[in-house]
């Protein structure tokens, strides 16, 4: 759940990265690939959130 500005920034940036990546790939629409995309999204989101939070300090 997005609760603050940093989370919103991280979500929006991650969404754009994932959309760009998926638009350049051929993936089957199935459970396995959906789980991989979710893992990819989560990994990127967590790293971007870490960077955004560190920029404030």
PQR file with spaces between the fields and no chain letter, atoms N, CA, C, O and H, PARSE charges and radii, in Angstrom:
ATOM       1  N    UNK     1       0.839   -1.184    0.000 -0.4000 1.5000
ATOM       2  CA   UNK     1       0.000    0.000    0.000 -0.0000 2.0000
ATOM       3  C    UNK     1       0.881    1.244    0.000  0.5500 1.7000
ATOM       4  O    UNK     1       1.839    1.335    0.768 -0.5500 1.4000
ATOM       5  N    UNK     2       0.561    2.174   -0.842 -0.4000 1.5000
ATOM       6  CA   UNK     2       1.309    3.423   -0.936 -0.0000 2.0000
ATOM       7  C    UNK     2       0.789    4.365    0.139  0.5500 1.7000
ATOM       8  O    UNK     2      -0.391    4.718    0.158 -0.5500 1.4000
ATOM       9  H    UNK     2      -0.218    2.100   -1.465  0.4000 1.0000
ATOM      10  N    UNK     3       1.688    4.769    1.035 -0.4000 1.5000
ATOM      11  CA   UNK     3       1.255    5.611    2.151 -0.0000 2.0000
ATOM      12  C    UNK     3       1.881    6.993    2.149  0.5500 1.7000
ATOM      13  O    UNK     3       1.412    7.876    2.866 -0.5500 1.4000
ATOM      14  H    UNK     3       2.646    4.482    1.020  0.4000 1.0000
ATOM      15  N    UNK     4       2.920    7.204    1.368 -0.4000 1.5000
ATOM      16  CA   UNK     4       3.578    8.504    1.386 -0.0000 2.0000
ATOM      17  C    UNK     4       4.145    8.879    0.040  0.5500 1.7000
ATOM      18  O    UNK     4       4.051    8.125   -0.929 -0.5500 1.4000
ATOM      19  H    UNK     4       3.301    6.487    0.785  0.4000 1.0000
ATOM      20  N    UNK     5       4.738   10.061   -0.004 -0.4000 1.5000
ATOM      21  CA   UNK     5       5.278   10.594   -1.252 -0.0000 2.0000
ATOM      22  C    UNK     5       6.408    9.733   -1.804  0.5500 1.7000
ATOM      23  O    UNK     5       6.470    9.500   -3.011 -0.5500 1.4000
ATOM      24  H    UNK     5       4.815   10.673    0.783  0.4000 1.0000
ATOM      25  N    UNK     6       7.306    9.255   -0.934 -0.4000 1.5000
ATOM      26  CA   UNK     6       8.413    8.427   -1.421 -0.0000 2.0000
ATOM      27  C    UNK     6       7.911    7.140   -2.054  0.5500 1.7000
ATOM      28  O    UNK     6       8.420    6.702   -3.085 -0.5500 1.4000
ATOM      29  H    UNK     6       7.255    9.445    0.046  0.4000 1.0000
ATOM      30  N    UNK     7       6.913    6.542   -1.431 -0.4000 1.5000
ATOM      31  CA   UNK     7       6.346    5.319   -1.985 -0.0000 2.0000
ATOM      32  C    UNK     7       5.690    5.584   -3.340  0.5500 1.7000
ATOM      33  O    UNK     7       5.796    4.763   -4.251 -0.5500 1.4000
ATOM      34  H    UNK     7       6.500    6.897   -0.593  0.4000 1.0000
ATOM      35  N    UNK     8       5.026    6.707   -3.474 -0.4000 1.5000
ATOM      36  CA   UNK     8       4.378    7.080   -4.735 -0.0000 2.0000
ATOM      37  C    UNK     8       5.411    7.293   -5.830  0.5500 1.7000
ATOM      38  O    UNK     8       5.236    6.830   -6.957 -0.5500 1.4000
ATOM      39  H    UNK     8       4.940    7.374   -2.734  0.4000 1.0000
ATOM      40  N    UNK     9       6.483    7.989   -5.497 -0.4000 1.5000
ATOM      41  CA   UNK     9       7.560    8.215   -6.470 -0.0000 2.0000
ATOM      42  C    UNK     9       8.148    6.878   -6.907  0.5500 1.7000
ATOM      43  O    UNK     9       8.304    6.629   -8.102 -0.5500 1.4000
ATOM      44  H    UNK     9       6.625    8.365   -4.581  0.4000 1.0000
ATOM      45  N    UNK    10       8.474    6.020   -5.946 -0.4000 1.5000
ATOM      46  CA   UNK    10       9.072    4.722   -6.259 -0.0000 2.0000
ATOM      47  C    UNK    10       8.131    3.883   -7.113  0.5500 1.7000
ATOM      48  O    UNK    10       8.567    3.225   -8.057 -0.5500 1.4000
ATOM      49  H    UNK    10       8.348    6.223   -4.975  0.4000 1.0000
ATOM      50  N    UNK    11       6.840    3.904   -6.785 -0.4000 1.5000
ATOM      51  CA   UNK    11       5.862    3.136   -7.554 -0.0000 2.0000
ATOM      52  C    UNK    11       5.784    3.640   -8.987  0.5500 1.7000
ATOM      53  O    UNK    11       5.822    2.846   -9.928 -0.5500 1.4000
ATOM      54  H    UNK    11       6.486    4.438   -6.018  0.4000 1.0000
ATOM      55  N    UNK    12       5.676    4.941   -9.158 -0.4000 1.5000
ATOM      56  CA   UNK    12       5.543    5.515  -10.503 -0.0000 2.0000
ATOM      57  C    UNK    12       6.772    5.236  -11.363  0.5500 1.7000
ATOM      58  O    UNK    12       6.642    4.877  -12.533 -0.5500 1.4000
ATOM      59  H    UNK    12       5.646    5.585   -8.394  0.4000 1.0000
ATOM      60  N    UNK    13       7.955    5.397  -10.793 -0.4000 1.5000
ATOM      61  CA   UNK    13       9.185    5.135  -11.545 -0.0000 2.0000
ATOM      62  C    UNK    13       9.272    3.654  -11.897  0.5500 1.7000
ATOM      63  O    UNK    13       9.606    3.300  -13.028 -0.5500 1.4000
ATOM      64  H    UNK    13       8.061    5.688   -9.842  0.4000 1.0000
ATOM      65  N    UNK    14       8.977    2.798  -10.942 -0.4000 1.5000
ATOM      66  CA   UNK    14       9.016    1.358  -11.188 -0.0000 2.0000
ATOM      67  C    UNK    14       8.031    0.963  -12.270  0.5500 1.7000
ATOM      68  O    UNK    14       8.362    0.166  -13.148 -0.5500 1.4000
ATOM      69  H    UNK    14       8.705    3.085  -10.023  0.4000 1.0000
ATOM      70  N    UNK    15       6.839    1.503  -12.220 -0.4000 1.5000
ATOM      71  CA   UNK    15       5.818    1.197  -13.223 -0.0000 2.0000
ATOM      72  C    UNK    15       6.319    1.546  -14.617  0.5500 1.7000
ATOM      73  O    UNK    15       6.147    0.770  -15.557 -0.5500 1.4000
ATOM      74  H    UNK    15       6.571    2.150  -11.507  0.4000 1.0000
ATOM      75  N    UNK    16       6.935    2.707  -14.748 -0.4000 1.5000
ATOM      76  CA   UNK    16       7.449    3.121  -16.063 -0.0000 2.0000
ATOM      77  C    UNK    16       8.564    2.200  -16.550  0.5500 1.7000
ATOM      78  O    UNK    16       8.618    1.861  -17.732 -0.5500 1.4000
ATOM      79  H    UNK    16       7.075    3.337  -13.985  0.4000 1.0000
ATOM      80  N    UNK    17       9.441    1.800  -15.655 -0.4000 1.5000
ATOM      81  CA   UNK    17      10.534    0.888  -16.024 -0.0000 2.0000
ATOM      82  C    UNK    17       9.972   -0.456  -16.478  0.5500 1.7000
ATOM      83  O    UNK    17      10.385   -0.990  -17.507 -0.5500 1.4000
ATOM      84  H    UNK    17       9.397    2.075  -14.695  0.4000 1.0000
ATOM      85  N    UNK    18       9.042   -0.994  -15.719 -0.4000 1.5000
ATOM      86  CA   UNK    18       8.477   -2.302  -16.046 -0.0000 2.0000
ATOM      87  C    UNK    18       7.689   -2.242  -17.350  0.5500 1.7000
ATOM      88  O    UNK    18       7.790   -3.154  -18.170 -0.5500 1.4000
ATOM      89  H    UNK    18       8.707   -0.560  -14.882  0.4000 1.0000
ATOM      90  N    UNK    19       6.915   -1.198  -17.552 -0.4000 1.5000
ATOM      91  CA   UNK    19       6.173   -1.056  -18.807 -0.0000 2.0000
ATOM      92  C    UNK    19       7.141   -0.986  -19.987  0.5500 1.7000
ATOM      93  O    UNK    19       6.926   -1.642  -21.007 -0.5500 1.4000
ATOM      94  H    UNK    19       6.833   -0.457  -16.885  0.4000 1.0000
ATOM      95  N    UNK    20       8.195   -0.201  -19.854 -0.4000 1.5000
ATOM      96  CA   UNK    20       9.172   -0.090  -20.938 -0.0000 2.0000
ATOM      97  C    UNK    20       9.836   -1.436  -21.217  0.5500 1.7000
ATOM      98  O    UNK    20      10.031   -1.811  -22.373 -0.5500 1.4000
ATOM      99  H    UNK    20       8.369    0.332  -19.026  0.4000 1.0000
ATOM     100  N    UNK    21      10.172   -2.141  -20.178 -0.4000 1.5000
ATOM     101  CA   UNK    21      10.830   -3.442  -20.339 -0.0000 2.0000
ATOM     102  C    UNK    21       9.891   -4.442  -21.015  0.5500 1.7000
ATOM     103  O    UNK    21      10.288   -5.146  -21.943 -0.5500 1.4000
ATOM     104  H    UNK    21      10.013   -1.837  -19.239  0.4000 1.0000
ATOM     105  N    UNK    22       8.655   -4.498  -20.546 -0.4000 1.5000
ATOM     106  CA   UNK    22       7.712   -5.469  -21.103 -0.0000 2.0000
ATOM     107  C    UNK    22       7.291   -5.133  -22.530  0.5500 1.7000
ATOM     108  O    UNK    22       6.934   -6.026  -23.298 -0.5500 1.4000
ATOM     109  H    UNK    22       8.332   -3.926  -19.792  0.4000 1.0000
ATOM     110  N    UNK    23       7.331   -3.869  -22.883 -0.4000 1.5000
ATOM     111  CA   UNK    23       6.941   -3.502  -24.241 -0.0000 2.0000
ATOM     112  C    UNK    23       7.987   -3.937  -25.263  0.5500 1.7000
ATOM     113  O    UNK    23       7.712   -3.965  -26.463 -0.5500 1.4000
ATOM     114  H    UNK    23       7.621   -3.144  -22.259  0.4000 1.0000
ATOM     115  N    UNK    24       9.178   -4.275  -24.792 -0.4000 1.5000
ATOM     116  CA   UNK    24      10.258   -4.723  -25.673 -0.0000 2.0000
ATOM     117  C    UNK    24      10.501   -6.223  -25.590  0.5500 1.7000
ATOM     118  O    UNK    24      11.535   -6.706  -26.053 -0.5500 1.4000
ATOM     119  H    UNK    24       9.401   -4.253  -23.818  0.4000 1.0000
ATOM     120  N    UNK    25       9.573   -6.962  -25.012 -0.4000 1.5000
ATOM     121  CA   UNK    25       9.745   -8.403  -24.812 -0.0000 2.0000
ATOM     122  C    UNK    25       8.525   -9.167  -25.292  0.5500 1.7000
ATOM     123  O    UNK    25       7.426   -8.624  -25.403 -0.5500 1.4000
ATOM     124  H    UNK    25       8.733   -6.570  -24.635  0.4000 1.0000
ATOM     125  N    UNK    26       8.745  -10.401  -25.566 -0.4000 1.5000
ATOM     126  CA   UNK    26       7.658  -11.320  -25.882 -0.0000 2.0000
ATOM     127  C    UNK    26       7.485  -12.252  -24.694  0.5500 1.7000
ATOM     128  O    UNK    26       8.325  -13.122  -24.465 -0.5500 1.4000
ATOM     129  H    UNK    26       9.638  -10.842  -25.476  0.4000 1.0000
ATOM     130  N    UNK    27       6.415  -12.086  -23.940 -0.4000 1.5000
ATOM     131  CA   UNK    27       6.133  -12.937  -22.796 -0.0000 2.0000
ATOM     132  C    UNK    27       4.774  -13.579  -22.966  0.5500 1.7000
ATOM     133  O    UNK    27       3.824  -12.955  -23.440 -0.5500 1.4000
ATOM     134  H    UNK    27       5.732  -11.379  -24.126  0.4000 1.0000
ATOM     135  N    UNK    28       4.701  -14.830  -22.572 -0.4000 1.5000
ATOM     136  CA   UNK    28       3.397  -15.496  -22.533 -0.0000 2.0000
ATOM     137  C    UNK    28       2.602  -14.925  -21.368  0.5500 1.7000
ATOM     138  O    UNK    28       3.174  -14.520  -20.355 -0.5500 1.4000
ATOM     139  H    UNK    28       5.473  -15.336  -22.186  0.4000 1.0000
ATOM     140  N    UNK    29       1.311  -14.896  -21.513 -0.4000 1.5000
ATOM     141  CA   UNK    29       0.449  -14.427  -20.432 -0.0000 2.0000
ATOM     142  C    UNK    29       0.006  -15.671  -19.661  0.5500 1.7000
ATOM     143  O    UNK    29      -0.989  -16.317  -19.988 -0.5500 1.4000
ATOM     144  H    UNK    29       0.847  -15.224  -22.335  0.4000 1.0000
ATOM     145  N    UNK    30       0.791  -15.979  -18.620 -0.4000 1.5000
ATOM     146  CA   UNK    30       0.474  -17.121  -17.785 -0.0000 2.0000
ATOM     147  C    UNK    30       0.971  -16.872  -16.363  0.5500 1.7000
ATOM     148  O    UNK    30       1.621  -15.864  -16.085 -0.5500 1.4000
ATOM     149  H    UNK    30       1.599  -15.454  -18.355  0.4000 1.0000
ATOM     150  N    UNK    31       0.664  -17.783  -15.493 -0.4000 1.5000
ATOM     151  CA   UNK    31       0.986  -17.625  -14.073 -0.0000 2.0000
ATOM     152  C    UNK    31       2.491  -17.481  -13.849  0.5500 1.7000
ATOM     153  O    UNK    31       2.925  -16.617  -13.087 -0.5500 1.4000
ATOM     154  H    UNK    31       0.136  -18.602  -15.719  0.4000 1.0000
ATOM     155  N    UNK    32       3.275  -18.309  -14.500 -0.4000 1.5000
ATOM     156  CA   UNK    32       4.727  -18.281  -14.304 -0.0000 2.0000
ATOM     157  C    UNK    32       5.319  -16.922  -14.668  0.5500 1.7000
ATOM     158  O    UNK    32       6.102  -16.357  -13.904 -0.5500 1.4000
ATOM     159  H    UNK    32       2.923  -19.010  -15.119  0.4000 1.0000
ATOM     160  N    UNK    33       4.950  -16.403  -15.823 -0.4000 1.5000
ATOM     161  CA   UNK    33       5.492  -15.120  -16.248 -0.0000 2.0000
ATOM     162  C    UNK    33       4.918  -13.967  -15.418  0.5500 1.7000
ATOM     163  O    UNK    33       5.608  -12.980  -15.165 -0.5500 1.4000
ATOM     164  H    UNK    33       4.315  -16.862  -16.444  0.4000 1.0000
ATOM     165  N    UNK    34       3.680  -14.091  -15.005 -0.4000 1.5000
ATOM     166  CA   UNK    34       3.095  -13.088  -14.118 -0.0000 2.0000
ATOM     167  C    UNK    34       3.853  -12.989  -12.799  0.5500 1.7000
ATOM     168  O    UNK    34       4.098  -11.895  -12.291 -0.5500 1.4000
ATOM     169  H    UNK    34       3.119  -14.893  -15.210  0.4000 1.0000
ATOM     170  N    UNK    35       4.219  -14.145  -12.254 -0.4000 1.5000
ATOM     171  CA   UNK    35       4.994  -14.159  -11.011 -0.0000 2.0000
ATOM     172  C    UNK    35       6.382  -13.558  -11.218  0.5500 1.7000
ATOM     173  O    UNK    35       6.896  -12.860  -10.345 -0.5500 1.4000
ATOM     174  H    UNK    35       4.020  -15.033  -12.668  0.4000 1.0000
ATOM     175  N    UNK    36       6.983  -13.827  -12.366 -0.4000 1.5000
ATOM     176  CA   UNK    36       8.302  -13.255  -12.660 -0.0000 2.0000
ATOM     177  C    UNK    36       8.222  -11.730  -12.788  0.5500 1.7000
ATOM     178  O    UNK    36       9.097  -11.012  -12.306 -0.5500 1.4000
ATOM     179  H    UNK    36       6.565  -14.394  -13.076  0.4000 1.0000
ATOM     180  N    UNK    37       7.173  -11.251  -13.437 -0.4000 1.5000
ATOM     181  CA   UNK    37       6.986   -9.805  -13.579 -0.0000 2.0000
ATOM     182  C    UNK    37       6.768   -9.172  -12.202  0.5500 1.7000
ATOM     183  O    UNK    37       7.307   -8.103  -11.915 -0.5500 1.4000
ATOM     184  H    UNK    37       6.462  -11.835  -13.829  0.4000 1.0000
ATOM     185  N    UNK    38       5.987   -9.826  -11.363 -0.4000 1.5000
ATOM     186  CA   UNK    38       5.747   -9.307  -10.011 -0.0000 2.0000
ATOM     187  C    UNK    38       7.041   -9.259   -9.208  0.5500 1.7000
ATOM     188  O    UNK    38       7.296   -8.284   -8.500 -0.5500 1.4000
ATOM     189  H    UNK    38       5.549  -10.694  -11.597  0.4000 1.0000
ATOM     190  N    UNK    39       7.851  -10.292   -9.312 -0.4000 1.5000
ATOM     191  CA   UNK    39       9.142  -10.303   -8.613 -0.0000 2.0000
ATOM     192  C    UNK    39      10.058   -9.202   -9.139  0.5500 1.7000
ATOM     193  O    UNK    39      10.731   -8.523   -8.363 -0.5500 1.4000
ATOM     194  H    UNK    39       7.645  -11.083   -9.888  0.4000 1.0000
ATOM     195  N    UNK    40      10.078   -9.029  -10.451 -0.4000 1.5000
ATOM     196  CA   UNK    40      10.871   -7.981  -11.091 -0.0000 2.0000
ATOM     197  C    UNK    40      10.427   -6.606  -10.599  0.5500 1.7000
ATOM     198  O    UNK    40      11.255   -5.766  -10.247 -0.5500 1.4000
ATOM     199  H    UNK    40       9.531   -9.580  -11.081  0.4000 1.0000
ATOM     200  N    UNK    41       9.107   -6.383  -10.578 -0.4000 1.5000
ATOM     201  CA   UNK    41       8.552   -5.117  -10.107 -0.0000 2.0000
ATOM     202  C    UNK    41       8.950   -4.870   -8.661  0.5500 1.7000
ATOM     203  O    UNK    41       9.391   -3.774   -8.316 -0.5500 1.4000
ATOM     204  H    UNK    41       8.434   -7.065  -10.865  0.4000 1.0000
ATOM     205  N    UNK    42       8.798   -5.869   -7.824 -0.4000 1.5000
ATOM     206  CA   UNK    42       9.103   -5.721   -6.399 -0.0000 2.0000
ATOM     207  C    UNK    42      10.578   -5.400   -6.163  0.5500 1.7000
ATOM     208  O    UNK    42      10.908   -4.544   -5.342 -0.5500 1.4000
ATOM     209  H    UNK    42       8.440   -6.759   -8.105  0.4000 1.0000
ATOM     210  N    UNK    43      11.446   -6.077   -6.873 -0.4000 1.5000
ATOM     211  CA   UNK    43      12.884   -5.836   -6.726 -0.0000 2.0000
ATOM     212  C    UNK    43      13.241   -4.404   -7.109  0.5500 1.7000
ATOM     213  O    UNK    43      13.970   -3.725   -6.387 -0.5500 1.4000
ATOM     214  H    UNK    43      11.178   -6.773   -7.540  0.4000 1.0000
ATOM     215  N    UNK    44      12.729   -3.955   -8.239 -0.4000 1.5000
ATOM     216  CA   UNK    44      13.012   -2.592   -8.690 -0.0000 2.0000
ATOM     217  C    UNK    44      12.409   -1.574   -7.730  0.5500 1.7000
ATOM     218  O    UNK    44      13.068   -0.606   -7.350 -0.5500 1.4000
ATOM     219  H    UNK    44      12.136   -4.507   -8.826  0.4000 1.0000
ATOM     220  N    UNK    45      11.153   -1.794   -7.336 -0.4000 1.5000
ATOM     221  CA   UNK    45      10.476   -0.873   -6.411 -0.0000 2.0000
ATOM     222  C    UNK    45      11.268   -0.722   -5.116  0.5500 1.7000
ATOM     223  O    UNK    45      11.504    0.397   -4.660 -0.5500 1.4000
ATOM     224  H    UNK    45      10.617   -2.580   -7.645  0.4000 1.0000
ATOM     225  N    UNK    46      11.675   -1.830   -4.529 -0.4000 1.5000
ATOM     226  CA   UNK    46      12.401   -1.774   -3.262 -0.0000 2.0000
ATOM     227  C    UNK    46      13.716   -1.005   -3.401  0.5500 1.7000
ATOM     228  O    UNK    46      14.086   -0.237   -2.513 -0.5500 1.4000
ATOM     229  H    UNK    46      11.483   -2.739   -4.900  0.4000 1.0000
ATOM     230  N    UNK    47      14.412   -1.210   -4.500 -0.4000 1.5000
ATOM     231  CA   UNK    47      15.693   -0.512   -4.709 -0.0000 2.0000
ATOM     232  C    UNK    47      15.462    0.979   -4.942  0.5500 1.7000
ATOM     233  O    UNK    47      16.189    1.808   -4.394 -0.5500 1.4000
ATOM     234  H    UNK    47      14.111   -1.834   -5.222  0.4000 1.0000
ATOM     235  N    UNK    48      14.475    1.323   -5.734 -0.4000 1.5000
ATOM     236  CA   UNK    48      14.197    2.741   -5.991 -0.0000 2.0000
ATOM     237  C    UNK    48      13.744    3.424   -4.709  0.5500 1.7000
ATOM     238  O    UNK    48      14.151    4.553   -4.435 -0.5500 1.4000
ATOM     239  H    UNK    48      13.885    0.650   -6.179  0.4000 1.0000
ATOM     240  N    UNK    49      12.917    2.766   -3.930 -0.4000 1.5000
ATOM     241  CA   UNK    49      12.474    3.335   -2.655 -0.0000 2.0000
ATOM     242  C    UNK    49      13.668    3.572   -1.734  0.5500 1.7000
ATOM     243  O    UNK    49      13.730    4.590   -1.046 -0.5500 1.4000
ATOM     244  H    UNK    49      12.587    1.848   -4.152  0.4000 1.0000
ATOM     245  N    UNK    50      14.591    2.659   -1.722 -0.4000 1.5000
ATOM     246  CA   UNK    50      15.812    2.810   -0.930 -0.0000 2.0000
ATOM     247  C    UNK    50      16.596    4.032   -1.389  0.5500 1.7000
ATOM     248  O    UNK    50      17.087    4.799   -0.560 -0.5500 1.4000
ATOM     249  H    UNK    50      14.540    1.831   -2.282  0.4000 1.0000
ATOM     250  N    UNK    51      16.718    4.218   -2.685 -0.4000 1.5000
ATOM     251  CA   UNK    51      17.448    5.369   -3.234 -0.0000 2.0000
ATOM     252  C    UNK    51      16.718    6.669   -2.901  0.5500 1.7000
ATOM     253  O    UNK    51      17.339    7.636   -2.461 -0.5500 1.4000
ATOM     254  H    UNK    51      16.319    3.594   -3.358  0.4000 1.0000
ATOM     255  N    UNK    52      15.412    6.692   -3.108 -0.4000 1.5000
ATOM     256  CA   UNK    52      14.634    7.904   -2.829 -0.0000 2.0000
ATOM     257  C    UNK    52      14.749    8.271   -1.347  0.5500 1.7000
ATOM     258  O    UNK    52      14.928    9.441   -1.007 -0.5500 1.4000
ATOM     259  H    UNK    52      14.907    5.906   -3.465  0.4000 1.0000
ATOM     260  N    UNK    53      14.649    7.287   -0.483 -0.4000 1.5000
ATOM     261  CA   UNK    53      14.755    7.565    0.953 -0.0000 2.0000
ATOM     262  C    UNK    53      16.153    8.056    1.330  0.5500 1.7000
ATOM     263  O    UNK    53      16.288    8.898    2.218 -0.5500 1.4000
ATOM     264  H    UNK    53      14.504    6.337   -0.759  0.4000 1.0000
ATOM     265  N    UNK    54      17.182    7.549    0.677 -0.4000 1.5000
ATOM     266  CA   UNK    54      18.550    7.967    1.006 -0.0000 2.0000
ATOM     267  C    UNK    54      18.845    9.369    0.505  0.5500 1.7000
ATOM     268  O    UNK    54      19.688   10.069    1.067 -0.5500 1.4000
ATOM     269  H    UNK    54      17.072    6.865   -0.045  0.4000 1.0000
ATOM     270  N    UNK    55      18.150    9.786   -0.557 -0.4000 1.5000
ATOM     271  CA   UNK    55      18.339   11.143   -1.091 -0.0000 2.0000
ATOM     272  C    UNK    55      17.876   12.211   -0.112  0.5500 1.7000
ATOM     273  O    UNK    55      18.385   13.332   -0.120 -0.5500 1.4000
ATOM     274  H    UNK    55      17.465    9.218   -1.014  0.4000 1.0000
ATOM     275  N    UNK    56      16.914   11.864    0.727 -0.4000 1.5000
ATOM     276  CA   UNK    56      16.398   12.823    1.681 -0.0000 2.0000
ATOM     277  C    UNK    56      17.384   13.081    2.818  0.5500 1.7000
ATOM     278  O    UNK    56      17.398   14.164    3.402 -0.5500 1.4000
ATOM     279  H    UNK    56      16.500   10.954    0.733  0.4000 1.0000
ATOM     280  N    UNK    57      18.198   12.092    3.125 -0.4000 1.5000
ATOM     281  CA   UNK    57      19.141   12.210    4.253 -0.0000 2.0000
ATOM     282  C    UNK    57      20.356   12.946    3.854  0.5500 1.7000
ATOM     283  O    UNK    57      21.256   13.140    4.672 -0.5500 1.4000
ATOM     284  H    UNK    57      18.186   11.211    2.650  0.4000 1.0000
